Amino acid sequence: NAGVIQTPRHKVTGKGQEATLWCEPISGHSAVFWYRQTIVQGLEFLTYFRNQAPIDDSGMPKERFSAQMPNQSHSTLKIQSTQPQDSAVYLCASSPGLGPLYFGAGTRLSVL
Amino acid sequence: QQKVQQSPESLTVSEGAMASLNCTFSDGTSDNFRWYRQHSGKGLEMLVSIFSDGEKEEGRFTAHLNRASLHVSLHIREPQPSDSAVYLCAVSLDTNAYKVIFGKGTHLHVLP
């Protein structure tokens, strides 16, 4: 079991460019989560899927952020027109249900 | 909205001395509490879960929960330099356990 896999580990984009982050959850886990981590705000909930269906995206900045889960083996977080304030570590986690979250190592996004 | 605060922000202990970390929360109806650890550049790993008042031990890690005082703590017995990491308190409502609110963490430094 390789755990939750996130790619890329680091991504550098210019202001205004698009960034797509990938997550492969643990096989058999029904829930997938995206969090954003910064020193100032800590870990912020972004969005959550259960059995591939979007359940709660209340933490997502509405205009430029979107997340999808086209199949049970991967989820993507897309940020359009990236801004310097989007710089953060984006963490994906999966869970078998109401149990603990299993986190990936994260993608560090740097917007120049 | 559940608010989670951790103290201290940073803690330095000597190898072998007990380390105690604190977490307070604002909504006493929560009944699902977990402590996670994050080594630098890595994802989070779950250390211990506690769902009712009292104590829960997992190896060298012991959580204490007092919901009336809105307080949950983590005690690390015989800490080692490899325990140096950020420790995060996570709180969720059982009915919405998928939405986990994290504290900003305590940076623990264990000196050899």
JSON list of N, CA and C in Angstrom, two decimals, chain A residues 35-109:
[
{"chain": "A", "resi": 35, "resn": "TYR", "atom": "N", "xyz": [-7.06, 19.87, 1.39]},
{"chain": "A", "resi": 35, "resn": "TYR", "atom": "CA", "xyz": [-6.77, 20.91, 2.37]},
{"chain": "A", "resi": 35, "resn": "TYR", "atom": "C", "xyz": [-5.67, 21.80, 1.83]},
{"chain": "A", "resi": 36, "resn": "ARG", "atom": "N", "xyz": [-5.64, 23.04, 2.31]},
{"chain": "A", "resi": 36, "resn": "ARG", "atom": "CA", "xyz": [-4.55, 23.96, 1.98]},
{"chain": "A", "resi": 36, "resn": "ARG", "atom": "C", "xyz": [-3.86, 24.31, 3.29]},
{"chain": "A", "resi": 37, "resn": "GLN", "atom": "N", "xyz": [-2.53, 24.34, 3.26]},
{"chain": "A", "resi": 37, "resn": "GLN", "atom": "CA", "xyz": [-1.77, 24.60, 4.48]},
{"chain": "A", "resi": 37, "resn": "GLN", "atom": "C", "xyz": [-0.82, 25.77, 4.27]},
{"chain": "A", "resi": 38, "resn": "THR", "atom": "N", "xyz": [-0.95, 26.79, 5.12]},
{"chain": "A", "resi": 38, "resn": "THR", "atom": "CA", "xyz": [-0.03, 27.90, 5.14]},
{"chain": "A", "resi": 38, "resn": "THR", "atom": "C", "xyz": [0.39, 28.15, 6.58]},
{"chain": "A", "resi": 39, "resn": "ILE", "atom": "N", "xyz": [1.49, 28.87, 6.74]},
{"chain": "A", "resi": 39, "resn": "ILE", "atom": "CA", "xyz": [1.96, 29.16, 8.09]},
{"chain": "A", "resi": 39, "resn": "ILE", "atom": "C", "xyz": [0.96, 30.03, 8.83]},
{"chain": "A", "resi": 40, "resn": "VAL", "atom": "N", "xyz": [0.37, 30.98, 8.12]},
{"chain": "A", "resi": 40, "resn": "VAL", "atom": "CA", "xyz": [-0.53, 31.94, 8.78]},
{"chain": "A", "resi": 40, "resn": "VAL", "atom": "C", "xyz": [-1.87, 31.29, 9.13]},
{"chain": "A", "resi": 41, "resn": "GLN", "atom": "N", "xyz": [-2.45, 30.57, 8.19]},
{"chain": "A", "resi": 41, "resn": "GLN", "atom": "CA", "xyz": [-3.81, 30.05, 8.38]},
{"chain": "A", "resi": 41, "resn": "GLN", "atom": "C", "xyz": [-3.83, 28.61, 8.90]},
{"chain": "A", "resi": 42, "resn": "GLY", "atom": "N", "xyz": [-2.69, 27.92, 8.82]},
{"chain": "A", "resi": 42, "resn": "GLY", "atom": "CA", "xyz": [-2.70, 26.51, 9.19]},
{"chain": "A", "resi": 42, "resn": "GLY", "atom": "C", "xyz": [-3.39, 25.68, 8.12]},
{"chain": "A", "resi": 43, "resn": "LEU", "atom": "N", "xyz": [-4.03, 24.61, 8.54]},
{"chain": "A", "resi": 43, "resn": "LEU", "atom": "CA", "xyz": [-4.72, 23.70, 7.62]},
{"chain": "A", "resi": 43, "resn": "LEU", "atom": "C", "xyz": [-6.16, 24.16, 7.42]},
{"chain": "A", "resi": 44, "resn": "GLU", "atom": "N", "xyz": [-6.50, 24.45, 6.16]},
{"chain": "A", "resi": 44, "resn": "GLU", "atom": "CA", "xyz": [-7.85, 24.90, 5.84]},
{"chain": "A", "resi": 44, "resn": "GLU", "atom": "C", "xyz": [-8.54, 23.85, 4.96]},
{"chain": "A", "resi": 45, "resn": "PHE", "atom": "N", "xyz": [-9.74, 23.48, 5.34]},
{"chain": "A", "resi": 45, "resn": "PHE", "atom": "CA", "xyz": [-10.54, 22.56, 4.54]},
{"chain": "A", "resi": 45, "resn": "PHE", "atom": "C", "xyz": [-10.95, 23.24, 3.24]},
{"chain": "A", "resi": 46, "resn": "LEU", "atom": "N", "xyz": [-10.80, 22.53, 2.13]},
{"chain": "A", "resi": 46, "resn": "LEU", "atom": "CA", "xyz": [-11.22, 23.07, 0.84]},
{"chain": "A", "resi": 46, "resn": "LEU", "atom": "C", "xyz": [-12.47, 22.36, 0.34]},
{"chain": "A", "resi": 47, "resn": "THR", "atom": "N", "xyz": [-12.36, 21.04, 0.15]},
{"chain": "A", "resi": 47, "resn": "THR", "atom": "CA", "xyz": [-13.46, 20.31, -0.44]},
{"chain": "A", "resi": 47, "resn": "THR", "atom": "C", "xyz": [-13.37, 18.83, -0.11]},
{"chain": "A", "resi": 48, "resn": "TYR", "atom": "N", "xyz": [-14.48, 18.12, -0.41]},
{"chain": "A", "resi": 48, "resn": "TYR", "atom": "CA", "xyz": [-14.58, 16.72, 0.01]},
{"chain": "A", "resi": 48, "resn": "TYR", "atom": "C", "xyz": [-15.45, 15.96, -1.00]},
{"chain": "A", "resi": 49, "resn": "PHE", "atom": "N", "xyz": [-15.03, 14.75, -1.34]},
{"chain": "A", "resi": 49, "resn": "PHE", "atom": "CA", "xyz": [-15.79, 13.84, -2.20]},
{"chain": "A", "resi": 49, "resn": "PHE", "atom": "C", "xyz": [-16.09, 12.57, -1.41]},
{"chain": "A", "resi": 50, "resn": "ARG", "atom": "N", "xyz": [-17.26, 12.02, -1.66]},
{"chain": "A", "resi": 50, "resn": "ARG", "atom": "CA", "xyz": [-17.56, 10.71, -1.12]},
{"chain": "A", "resi": 50, "resn": "ARG", "atom": "C", "xyz": [-18.09, 9.85, -2.26]},
{"chain": "A", "resi": 51, "resn": "ASN", "atom": "N", "xyz": [-17.47, 8.70, -2.45]},
{"chain": "A", "resi": 51, "resn": "ASN", "atom": "CA", "xyz": [-17.82, 7.83, -3.59]},
{"chain": "A", "resi": 51, "resn": "ASN", "atom": "C", "xyz": [-17.84, 8.63, -4.90]},
{"chain": "A", "resi": 52, "resn": "GLN", "atom": "N", "xyz": [-16.83, 9.46, -5.07]},
{"chain": "A", "resi": 52, "resn": "GLN", "atom": "CA", "xyz": [-16.58, 10.29, -6.25]},
{"chain": "A", "resi": 52, "resn": "GLN", "atom": "C", "xyz": [-17.51, 11.49, -6.37]},
{"chain": "A", "resi": 53, "resn": "ALA", "atom": "N", "xyz": [-18.55, 11.56, -5.55]},
{"chain": "A", "resi": 53, "resn": "ALA", "atom": "CA", "xyz": [-19.50, 12.68, -5.68]},
{"chain": "A", "resi": 53, "resn": "ALA", "atom": "C", "xyz": [-19.03, 13.83, -4.81]},
{"chain": "A", "resi": 54, "resn": "PRO", "atom": "N", "xyz": [-19.10, 15.06, -5.34]},
{"chain": "A", "resi": 54, "resn": "PRO", "atom": "CA", "xyz": [-18.76, 16.22, -4.51]},
{"chain": "A", "resi": 54, "resn": "PRO", "atom": "C", "xyz": [-19.80, 16.44, -3.43]},
{"chain": "A", "resi": 55, "resn": "ILE", "atom": "N", "xyz": [-19.33, 16.55, -2.18]},
{"chain": "A", "resi": 55, "resn": "ILE", "atom": "CA", "xyz": [-20.27, 16.66, -1.06]},
{"chain": "A", "resi": 55, "resn": "ILE", "atom": "C", "xyz": [-20.26, 18.07, -0.47]},
{"chain": "A", "resi": 56, "resn": "ASP", "atom": "N", "xyz": [-19.09, 18.63, -0.32]},
{"chain": "A", "resi": 56, "resn": "ASP", "atom": "CA", "xyz": [-18.97, 19.91, 0.37]},
{"chain": "A", "resi": 56, "resn": "ASP", "atom": "C", "xyz": [-17.77, 20.64, -0.21]},
{"chain": "A", "resi": 57, "resn": "ASP", "atom": "N", "xyz": [-18.00, 21.77, -0.84]},
{"chain": "A", "resi": 57, "resn": "ASP", "atom": "CA", "xyz": [-16.88, 22.57, -1.36]},
{"chain": "A", "resi": 57, "resn": "ASP", "atom": "C", "xyz": [-16.88, 23.95, -0.71]},
{"chain": "A", "resi": 58, "resn": "SER", "atom": "N", "xyz": [-17.36, 24.01, 0.50]},
{"chain": "A", "resi": 58, "resn": "SER", "atom": "CA", "xyz": [-17.54, 25.30, 1.18]},
{"chain": "A", "resi": 58, "resn": "SER", "atom": "C", "xyz": [-16.23, 26.04, 1.43]},
{"chain": "A", "resi": 59, "resn": "GLY", "atom": "N", "xyz": [-15.11, 25.34, 1.41]},
{"chain": "A", "resi": 59, "resn": "GLY", "atom": "CA", "xyz": [-13.82, 25.98, 1.65]},
{"chain": "A", "resi": 59, "resn": "GLY", "atom": "C", "xyz": [-13.12, 26.45, 0.40]},
{"chain": "A", "resi": 60, "resn": "MET", "atom": "N", "xyz": [-13.71, 26.19, -0.74]},
{"chain": "A", "resi": 60, "resn": "MET", "atom": "CA", "xyz": [-13.06, 26.52, -2.01]},
{"chain": "A", "resi": 60, "resn": "MET", "atom": "C", "xyz": [-13.32, 27.98, -2.38]},
{"chain": "A", "resi": 61, "resn": "PRO", "atom": "N", "xyz": [-12.26, 28.73, -2.69]},
{"chain": "A", "resi": 61, "resn": "PRO", "atom": "CA", "xyz": [-12.47, 30.04, -3.30]},
{"chain": "A", "resi": 61, "resn": "PRO", "atom": "C", "xyz": [-13.24, 29.83, -4.60]},
{"chain": "A", "resi": 62, "resn": "LYS", "atom": "N", "xyz": [-14.37, 30.50, -4.74]},
{"chain": "A", "resi": 62, "resn": "LYS", "atom": "CA", "xyz": [-15.34, 30.12, -5.76]},
{"chain": "A", "resi": 62, "resn": "LYS", "atom": "C", "xyz": [-14.87, 30.37, -7.17]},
{"chain": "A", "resi": 63, "resn": "GLU", "atom": "N", "xyz": [-14.17, 31.46, -7.39]},
{"chain": "A", "resi": 63, "resn": "GLU", "atom": "CA", "xyz": [-13.97, 31.89, -8.77]},
{"chain": "A", "resi": 63, "resn": "GLU", "atom": "C", "xyz": [-12.89, 31.13, -9.51]},
{"chain": "A", "resi": 64, "resn": "ARG", "atom": "N", "xyz": [-11.81, 30.77, -8.86]},
{"chain": "A", "resi": 64, "resn": "ARG", "atom": "CA", "xyz": [-10.67, 30.23, -9.61]},
{"chain": "A", "resi": 64, "resn": "ARG", "atom": "C", "xyz": [-10.33, 28.79, -9.27]},
{"chain": "A", "resi": 65, "resn": "PHE", "atom": "N", "xyz": [-10.94, 28.26, -8.23]},
{"chain": "A", "resi": 65, "resn": "PHE", "atom": "CA", "xyz": [-10.62, 26.91, -7.78]},
{"chain": "A", "resi": 65, "resn": "PHE", "atom": "C", "xyz": [-11.71, 25.93, -8.20]},
{"chain": "A", "resi": 66, "resn": "SER", "atom": "N", "xyz": [-11.28, 24.76, -8.65]},
{"chain": "A", "resi": 66, "resn": "SER", "atom": "CA", "xyz": [-12.26, 23.70, -8.93]},
{"chain": "A", "resi": 66, "resn": "SER", "atom": "C", "xyz": [-11.61, 22.35, -8.64]},
{"chain": "A", "resi": 67, "resn": "ALA", "atom": "N", "xyz": [-12.42, 21.41, -8.24]},
{"chain": "A", "resi": 67, "resn": "ALA", "atom": "CA", "xyz": [-11.92, 20.06, -7.95]},
{"chain": "A", "resi": 67, "resn": "ALA", "atom": "C", "xyz": [-12.83, 19.05, -8.62]},
{"chain": "A", "resi": 68, "resn": "GLN", "atom": "N", "xyz": [-12.21, 17.98, -9.06]},
{"chain": "A", "resi": 68, "resn": "GLN", "atom": "CA", "xyz": [-12.97, 16.92, -9.70]},
{"chain": "A", "resi": 68, "resn": "GLN", "atom": "C", "xyz": [-12.48, 15.55, -9.22]},
{"chain": "A", "resi": 69, "resn": "MET", "atom": "N", "xyz": [-13.35, 14.57, -9.38]},
{"chain": "A", "resi": 69, "resn": "MET", "atom": "CA", "xyz": [-12.95, 13.20, -9.10]},
{"chain": "A", "resi": 69, "resn": "MET", "atom": "C", "xyz": [-13.59, 12.32, -10.18]},
{"chain": "A", "resi": 70, "resn": "PRO", "atom": "N", "xyz": [-12.97, 12.25, -11.34]},
{"chain": "A", "resi": 70, "resn": "PRO", "atom": "CA", "xyz": [-13.57, 11.55, -12.48]},
{"chain": "A", "resi": 70, "resn": "PRO", "atom": "C", "xyz": [-13.66, 10.03, -12.30]},
{"chain": "A", "resi": 71, "resn": "ASN", "atom": "N", "xyz": [-12.81, 9.48, -11.46]},
{"chain": "A", "resi": 71, "resn": "ASN", "atom": "CA", "xyz": [-12.91, 8.05, -11.15]},
{"chain": "A", "resi": 71, "resn": "ASN", "atom": "C", "xyz": [-12.38, 7.81, -9.75]},
{"chain": "A", "resi": 72, "resn": "GLN", "atom": "N", "xyz": [-12.53, 6.61, -9.25]},
{"chain": "A", "resi": 72, "resn": "GLN", "atom": "CA", "xyz": [-12.19, 6.35, -7.84]},
{"chain": "A", "resi": 72, "resn": "GLN", "atom": "C", "xyz": [-10.69, 6.34, -7.58]},
{"chain": "A", "resi": 73, "resn": "SER", "atom": "N", "xyz": [-9.89, 6.42, -8.64]},
{"chain": "A", "resi": 73, "resn": "SER", "atom": "CA", "xyz": [-8.45, 6.33, -8.44]},
{"chain": "A", "resi": 73, "resn": "SER", "atom": "C", "xyz": [-7.73, 7.66, -8.49]},
{"chain": "A", "resi": 74, "resn": "HIS", "atom": "N", "xyz": [-8.43, 8.74, -8.83]},
{"chain": "A", "resi": 74, "resn": "HIS", "atom": "CA", "xyz": [-7.74, 10.02, -8.76]},
{"chain": "A", "resi": 74, "resn": "HIS", "atom": "C", "xyz": [-8.68, 11.21, -8.67]},
{"chain": "A", "resi": 75, "resn": "SER", "atom": "N", "xyz": [-8.13, 12.25, -8.07]},
{"chain": "A", "resi": 75, "resn": "SER", "atom": "CA", "xyz": [-8.84, 13.53, -7.96]},
{"chain": "A", "resi": 75, "resn": "SER", "atom": "C", "xyz": [-7.87, 14.64, -8.38]},
{"chain": "A", "resi": 76, "resn": "THR", "atom": "N", "xyz": [-8.42, 15.71, -8.91]},
{"chain": "A", "resi": 76, "resn": "THR", "atom": "CA", "xyz": [-7.60, 16.85, -9.31]},
{"chain": "A", "resi": 76, "resn": "THR", "atom": "C", "xyz": [-8.13, 18.12, -8.67]},
{"chain": "A", "resi": 77, "resn": "LEU", "atom": "N", "xyz": [-7.20, 19.00, -8.38]},
{"chain": "A", "resi": 77, "resn": "LEU", "atom": "CA", "xyz": [-7.52, 20.35, -7.91]},
{"chain": "A", "resi": 77, "resn": "LEU", "atom": "C", "xyz": [-6.92, 21.31, -8.92]},
{"chain": "A", "resi": 78, "resn": "LYS", "atom": "N", "xyz": [-7.76, 22.11, -9.53]},
{"chain": "A", "resi": 78, "resn": "LYS", "atom": "CA", "xyz": [-7.30, 23.04, -10.56]},
{"chain": "A", "resi": 78, "resn": "LYS", "atom": "C", "xyz": [-7.45, 24.47, -10.06]},
{"chain": "A", "resi": 79, "resn": "ILE", "atom": "N", "xyz": [-6.41, 25.25, -10.25]},
{"chain": "A", "resi": 79, "resn": "ILE", "atom": "CA", "xyz": [-6.43, 26.66, -9.88]},
{"chain": "A", "resi": 79, "resn": "ILE", "atom": "C", "xyz": [-6.15, 27.46, -11.14]},
{"chain": "A", "resi": 80, "resn": "GLN", "atom": "N", "xyz": [-7.13, 28.25, -11.53]},
{"chain": "A", "resi": 80, "resn": "GLN", "atom": "CA", "xyz": [-6.97, 29.09, -12.73]},
{"chain": "A", "resi": 80, "resn": "GLN", "atom": "C", "xyz": [-6.44, 30.46, -12.33]},
{"chain": "A", "resi": 81, "resn": "SER", "atom": "N", "xyz": [-5.69, 31.05, -13.26]},
{"chain": "A", "resi": 81, "resn": "SER", "atom": "CA", "xyz": [-5.16, 32.40, -13.02]},
{"chain": "A", "resi": 81, "resn": "SER", "atom": "C", "xyz": [-4.54, 32.52, -11.63]},
{"chain": "A", "resi": 82, "resn": "THR", "atom": "N", "xyz": [-3.53, 31.72, -11.38]},
{"chain": "A", "resi": 82, "resn": "THR", "atom": "CA", "xyz": [-2.93, 31.67, -10.04]},
{"chain": "A", "resi": 82, "resn": "THR", "atom": "C", "xyz": [-2.40, 33.03, -9.60]},
{"chain": "A", "resi": 83, "resn": "GLN", "atom": "N", "xyz": [-2.54, 33.27, -8.32]},
{"chain": "A", "resi": 83, "resn": "GLN", "atom": "CA", "xyz": [-2.10, 34.52, -7.70]},
{"chain": "A", "resi": 83, "resn": "GLN", "atom": "C", "xyz": [-1.08, 34.20, -6.61]},
{"chain": "A", "resi": 84, "resn": "PRO", "atom": "N", "xyz": [-0.22, 35.15, -6.26]},
{"chain": "A", "resi": 84, "resn": "PRO", "atom": "CA", "xyz": [0.78, 34.88, -5.22]},
{"chain": "A", "resi": 84, "resn": "PRO", "atom": "C", "xyz": [0.17, 34.37, -3.91]},
{"chain": "A", "resi": 85, "resn": "GLN", "atom": "N", "xyz": [-1.02, 34.82, -3.59]},
{"chain": "A", "resi": 85, "resn": "GLN", "atom": "CA", "xyz": [-1.66, 34.37, -2.33]},
{"chain": "A", "resi": 85, "resn": "GLN", "atom": "C", "xyz": [-2.12, 32.92, -2.38]},
{"chain": "A", "resi": 86, "resn": "ASP", "atom": "N", "xyz": [-2.06, 32.30, -3.57]},
{"chain": "A", "resi": 86, "resn": "ASP", "atom": "CA", "xyz": [-2.38, 30.88, -3.68]},
{"chain": "A", "resi": 86, "resn": "ASP", "atom": "C", "xyz": [-1.21, 30.00, -3.27]},
{"chain": "A", "resi": 87, "resn": "SER", "atom": "N", "xyz": [-0.05, 30.62, -3.10]},
{"chain": "A", "resi": 87, "resn": "SER", "atom": "CA", "xyz": [1.13, 29.84, -2.70]},
{"chain": "A", "resi": 87, "resn": "SER", "atom": "C", "xyz": [0.87, 29.17, -1.36]},
{"chain": "A", "resi": 88, "resn": "ALA", "atom": "N", "xyz": [1.04, 27.87, -1.33]},
{"chain": "A", "resi": 88, "resn": "ALA", "atom": "CA", "xyz": [0.74, 27.08, -0.13]},
{"chain": "A", "resi": 88, "resn": "ALA", "atom": "C", "xyz": [1.12, 25.63, -0.41]},
{"chain": "A", "resi": 89, "resn": "VAL", "atom": "N", "xyz": [0.97, 24.81, 0.61]},
{"chain": "A", "resi": 89, "resn": "VAL", "atom": "CA", "xyz": [1.06, 23.36, 0.42]},
{"chain": "A", "resi": 89, "resn": "VAL", "atom": "C", "xyz": [-0.37, 22.84, 0.36]},
{"chain": "A", "resi": 90, "resn": "TYR", "atom": "N", "xyz": [-0.66, 22.12, -0.70]},
{"chain": "A", "resi": 90, "resn": "TYR", "atom": "CA", "xyz": [-1.99, 21.56, -0.89]},
{"chain": "A", "resi": 90, "resn": "TYR", "atom": "C", "xyz": [-1.92, 20.07, -0.54]},
{"chain": "A", "resi": 91, "resn": "LEU", "atom": "N", "xyz": [-2.73, 19.69, 0.43]},
{"chain": "A", "resi": 91, "resn": "LEU", "atom": "CA", "xyz": [-2.72, 18.32, 0.93]},
{"chain": "A", "resi": 91, "resn": "LEU", "atom": "C", "xyz": [-3.98, 17.59, 0.53]},
{"chain": "A", "resi": 92, "resn": "CYS", "atom": "N", "xyz": [-3.81, 16.38, 0.06]},
{"chain": "A", "resi": 92, "resn": "CYS", "atom": "CA", "xyz": [-4.93, 15.49, -0.24]},
{"chain": "A", "resi": 92, "resn": "CYS", "atom": "C", "xyz": [-4.96, 14.40, 0.82]},
{"chain": "A", "resi": 93, "resn": "ALA", "atom": "N", "xyz": [-6.14, 14.00, 1.20]},
{"chain": "A", "resi": 93, "resn": "ALA", "atom": "CA", "xyz": [-6.28, 12.91, 2.17]},
{"chain": "A", "resi": 93, "resn": "ALA", "atom": "C", "xyz": [-7.41, 12.00, 1.73]},
{"chain": "A", "resi": 94, "resn": "SER", "atom": "N", "xyz": [-7.34, 10.74, 2.13]},
{"chain": "A", "resi": 94, "resn": "SER", "atom": "CA", "xyz": [-8.46, 9.83, 1.88]},
{"chain": "A", "resi": 94, "resn": "SER", "atom": "C", "xyz": [-8.81, 9.11, 3.18]},
{"chain": "A", "resi": 95, "resn": "SER", "atom": "N", "xyz": [-9.99, 8.58, 3.20]},
{"chain": "A", "resi": 95, "resn": "SER", "atom": "CA", "xyz": [-10.49, 7.91, 4.40]},
{"chain": "A", "resi": 95, "resn": "SER", "atom": "C", "xyz": [-11.44, 6.80, 3.99]},
{"chain": "A", "resi": 96, "resn": "PRO", "atom": "N", "xyz": [-11.44, 5.70, 4.74]},
{"chain": "A", "resi": 96, "resn": "PRO", "atom": "CA", "xyz": [-12.38, 4.62, 4.42]},
{"chain": "A", "resi": 96, "resn": "PRO", "atom": "C", "xyz": [-13.82, 4.95, 4.79]},
{"chain": "A", "resi": 97, "resn": "GLY", "atom": "N", "xyz": [-14.02, 6.01, 5.56]},
{"chain": "A", "resi": 97, "resn": "GLY", "atom": "CA", "xyz": [-15.37, 6.37, 5.98]},
{"chain": "A", "resi": 97, "resn": "GLY", "atom": "C", "xyz": [-15.30, 7.45, 7.02]},
{"chain": "A", "resi": 98, "resn": "LEU", "atom": "N", "xyz": [-15.77, 7.18, 8.22]},
{"chain": "A", "resi": 98, "resn": "LEU", "atom": "CA", "xyz": [-15.71, 8.17, 9.28]},
{"chain": "A", "resi": 98, "resn": "LEU", "atom": "C", "xyz": [-14.46, 8.02, 10.13]},
{"chain": "A", "resi": 99, "resn": "GLY", "atom": "N", "xyz": [-13.49, 7.30, 9.64]},
{"chain": "A", "resi": 99, "resn": "GLY", "atom": "CA", "xyz": [-12.26, 7.06, 10.39]},
{"chain": "A", "resi": 99, "resn": "GLY", "atom": "C", "xyz": [-11.24, 8.15, 10.17]},
{"chain": "A", "resi": 100, "resn": "PRO", "atom": "N", "xyz": [-10.00, 7.89, 10.57]},
{"chain": "A", "resi": 100, "resn": "PRO", "atom": "CA", "xyz": [-8.97, 8.91, 10.43]},
{"chain": "A", "resi": 100, "resn": "PRO", "atom": "C", "xyz": [-8.67, 9.21, 8.96]},
{"chain": "A", "resi": 101, "resn": "LEU", "atom": "N", "xyz": [-8.09, 10.38, 8.75]},
{"chain": "A", "resi": 101, "resn": "LEU", "atom": "CA", "xyz": [-7.67, 10.78, 7.42]},
{"chain": "A", "resi": 101, "resn": "LEU", "atom": "C", "xyz": [-6.24, 10.30, 7.18]},
{"chain": "A", "resi": 102, "resn": "TYR", "atom": "N", "xyz": [-5.98, 9.81, 5.96]},
{"chain": "A", "resi": 102, "resn": "TYR", "atom": "CA", "xyz": [-4.64, 9.41, 5.56]},
{"chain": "A", "resi": 102, "resn": "TYR", "atom": "C", "xyz": [-4.18, 10.44, 4.53]},
{"chain": "A", "resi": 103, "resn": "PHE", "atom": "N", "xyz": [-3.10, 11.14, 4.89]},
{"chain": "A", "resi": 103, "resn": "PHE", "atom": "CA", "xyz": [-2.66, 12.26, 4.07]},
{"chain": "A", "resi": 103, "resn": "PHE", "atom": "C", "xyz": [-1.53, 11.88, 3.12]},
{"chain": "A", "resi": 104, "resn": "GLY", "atom": "N", "xyz": [-1.51, 12.54, 1.97]},
{"chain": "A", "resi": 104, "resn": "GLY", "atom": "CA", "xyz": [-0.36, 12.50, 1.10]},
{"chain": "A", "resi": 104, "resn": "GLY", "atom": "C", "xyz": [0.69, 13.48, 1.60]},
{"chain": "A", "resi": 105, "resn": "ALA", "atom": "N", "xyz": [1.83, 13.50, 0.92]},
{"chain": "A", "resi": 105, "resn": "ALA", "atom": "CA", "xyz": [2.93, 14.37, 1.33]},
{"chain": "A", "resi": 105, "resn": "ALA", "atom": "C", "xyz": [2.71, 15.82, 0.91]},
{"chain": "A", "resi": 106, "resn": "GLY", "atom": "N", "xyz": [1.75, 16.04, 0.02]},
{"chain": "A", "resi": 106, "resn": "GLY", "atom": "CA", "xyz": [1.41, 17.41, -0.35]},
{"chain": "A", "resi": 106, "resn": "GLY", "atom": "C", "xyz": [2.10, 17.87, -1.62]},
{"chain": "A", "resi": 107, "resn": "THR", "atom": "N", "xyz": [1.53, 18.90, -2.22]},
{"chain": "A", "resi": 107, "resn": "THR", "atom": "CA", "xyz": [2.14, 19.61, -3.34]},
{"chain": "A", "resi": 107, "resn": "THR", "atom": "C", "xyz": [2.40, 21.03, -2.89]},
{"chain": "A", "resi": 108, "resn": "ARG", "atom": "N", "xyz": [3.66, 21.44, -2.99]},
{"chain": "A", "resi": 108, "resn": "ARG", "atom": "CA", "xyz": [3.99, 22.83, -2.64]},
{"chain": "A", "resi": 108, "resn": "ARG", "atom": "C", "xyz": [3.87, 23.68, -3.89]},
{"chain": "A", "resi": 109, "resn": "LEU", "atom": "N", "xyz": [2.91, 24.59, -3.88]},
{"chain": "A", "resi": 109, "resn": "LEU", "atom": "CA", "xyz": [2.68, 25.48, -5.02]},
{"chain": "A", "resi": 109, "resn": "LEU", "atom": "C", "xyz": [3.30, 26.84, -4.72]}
]
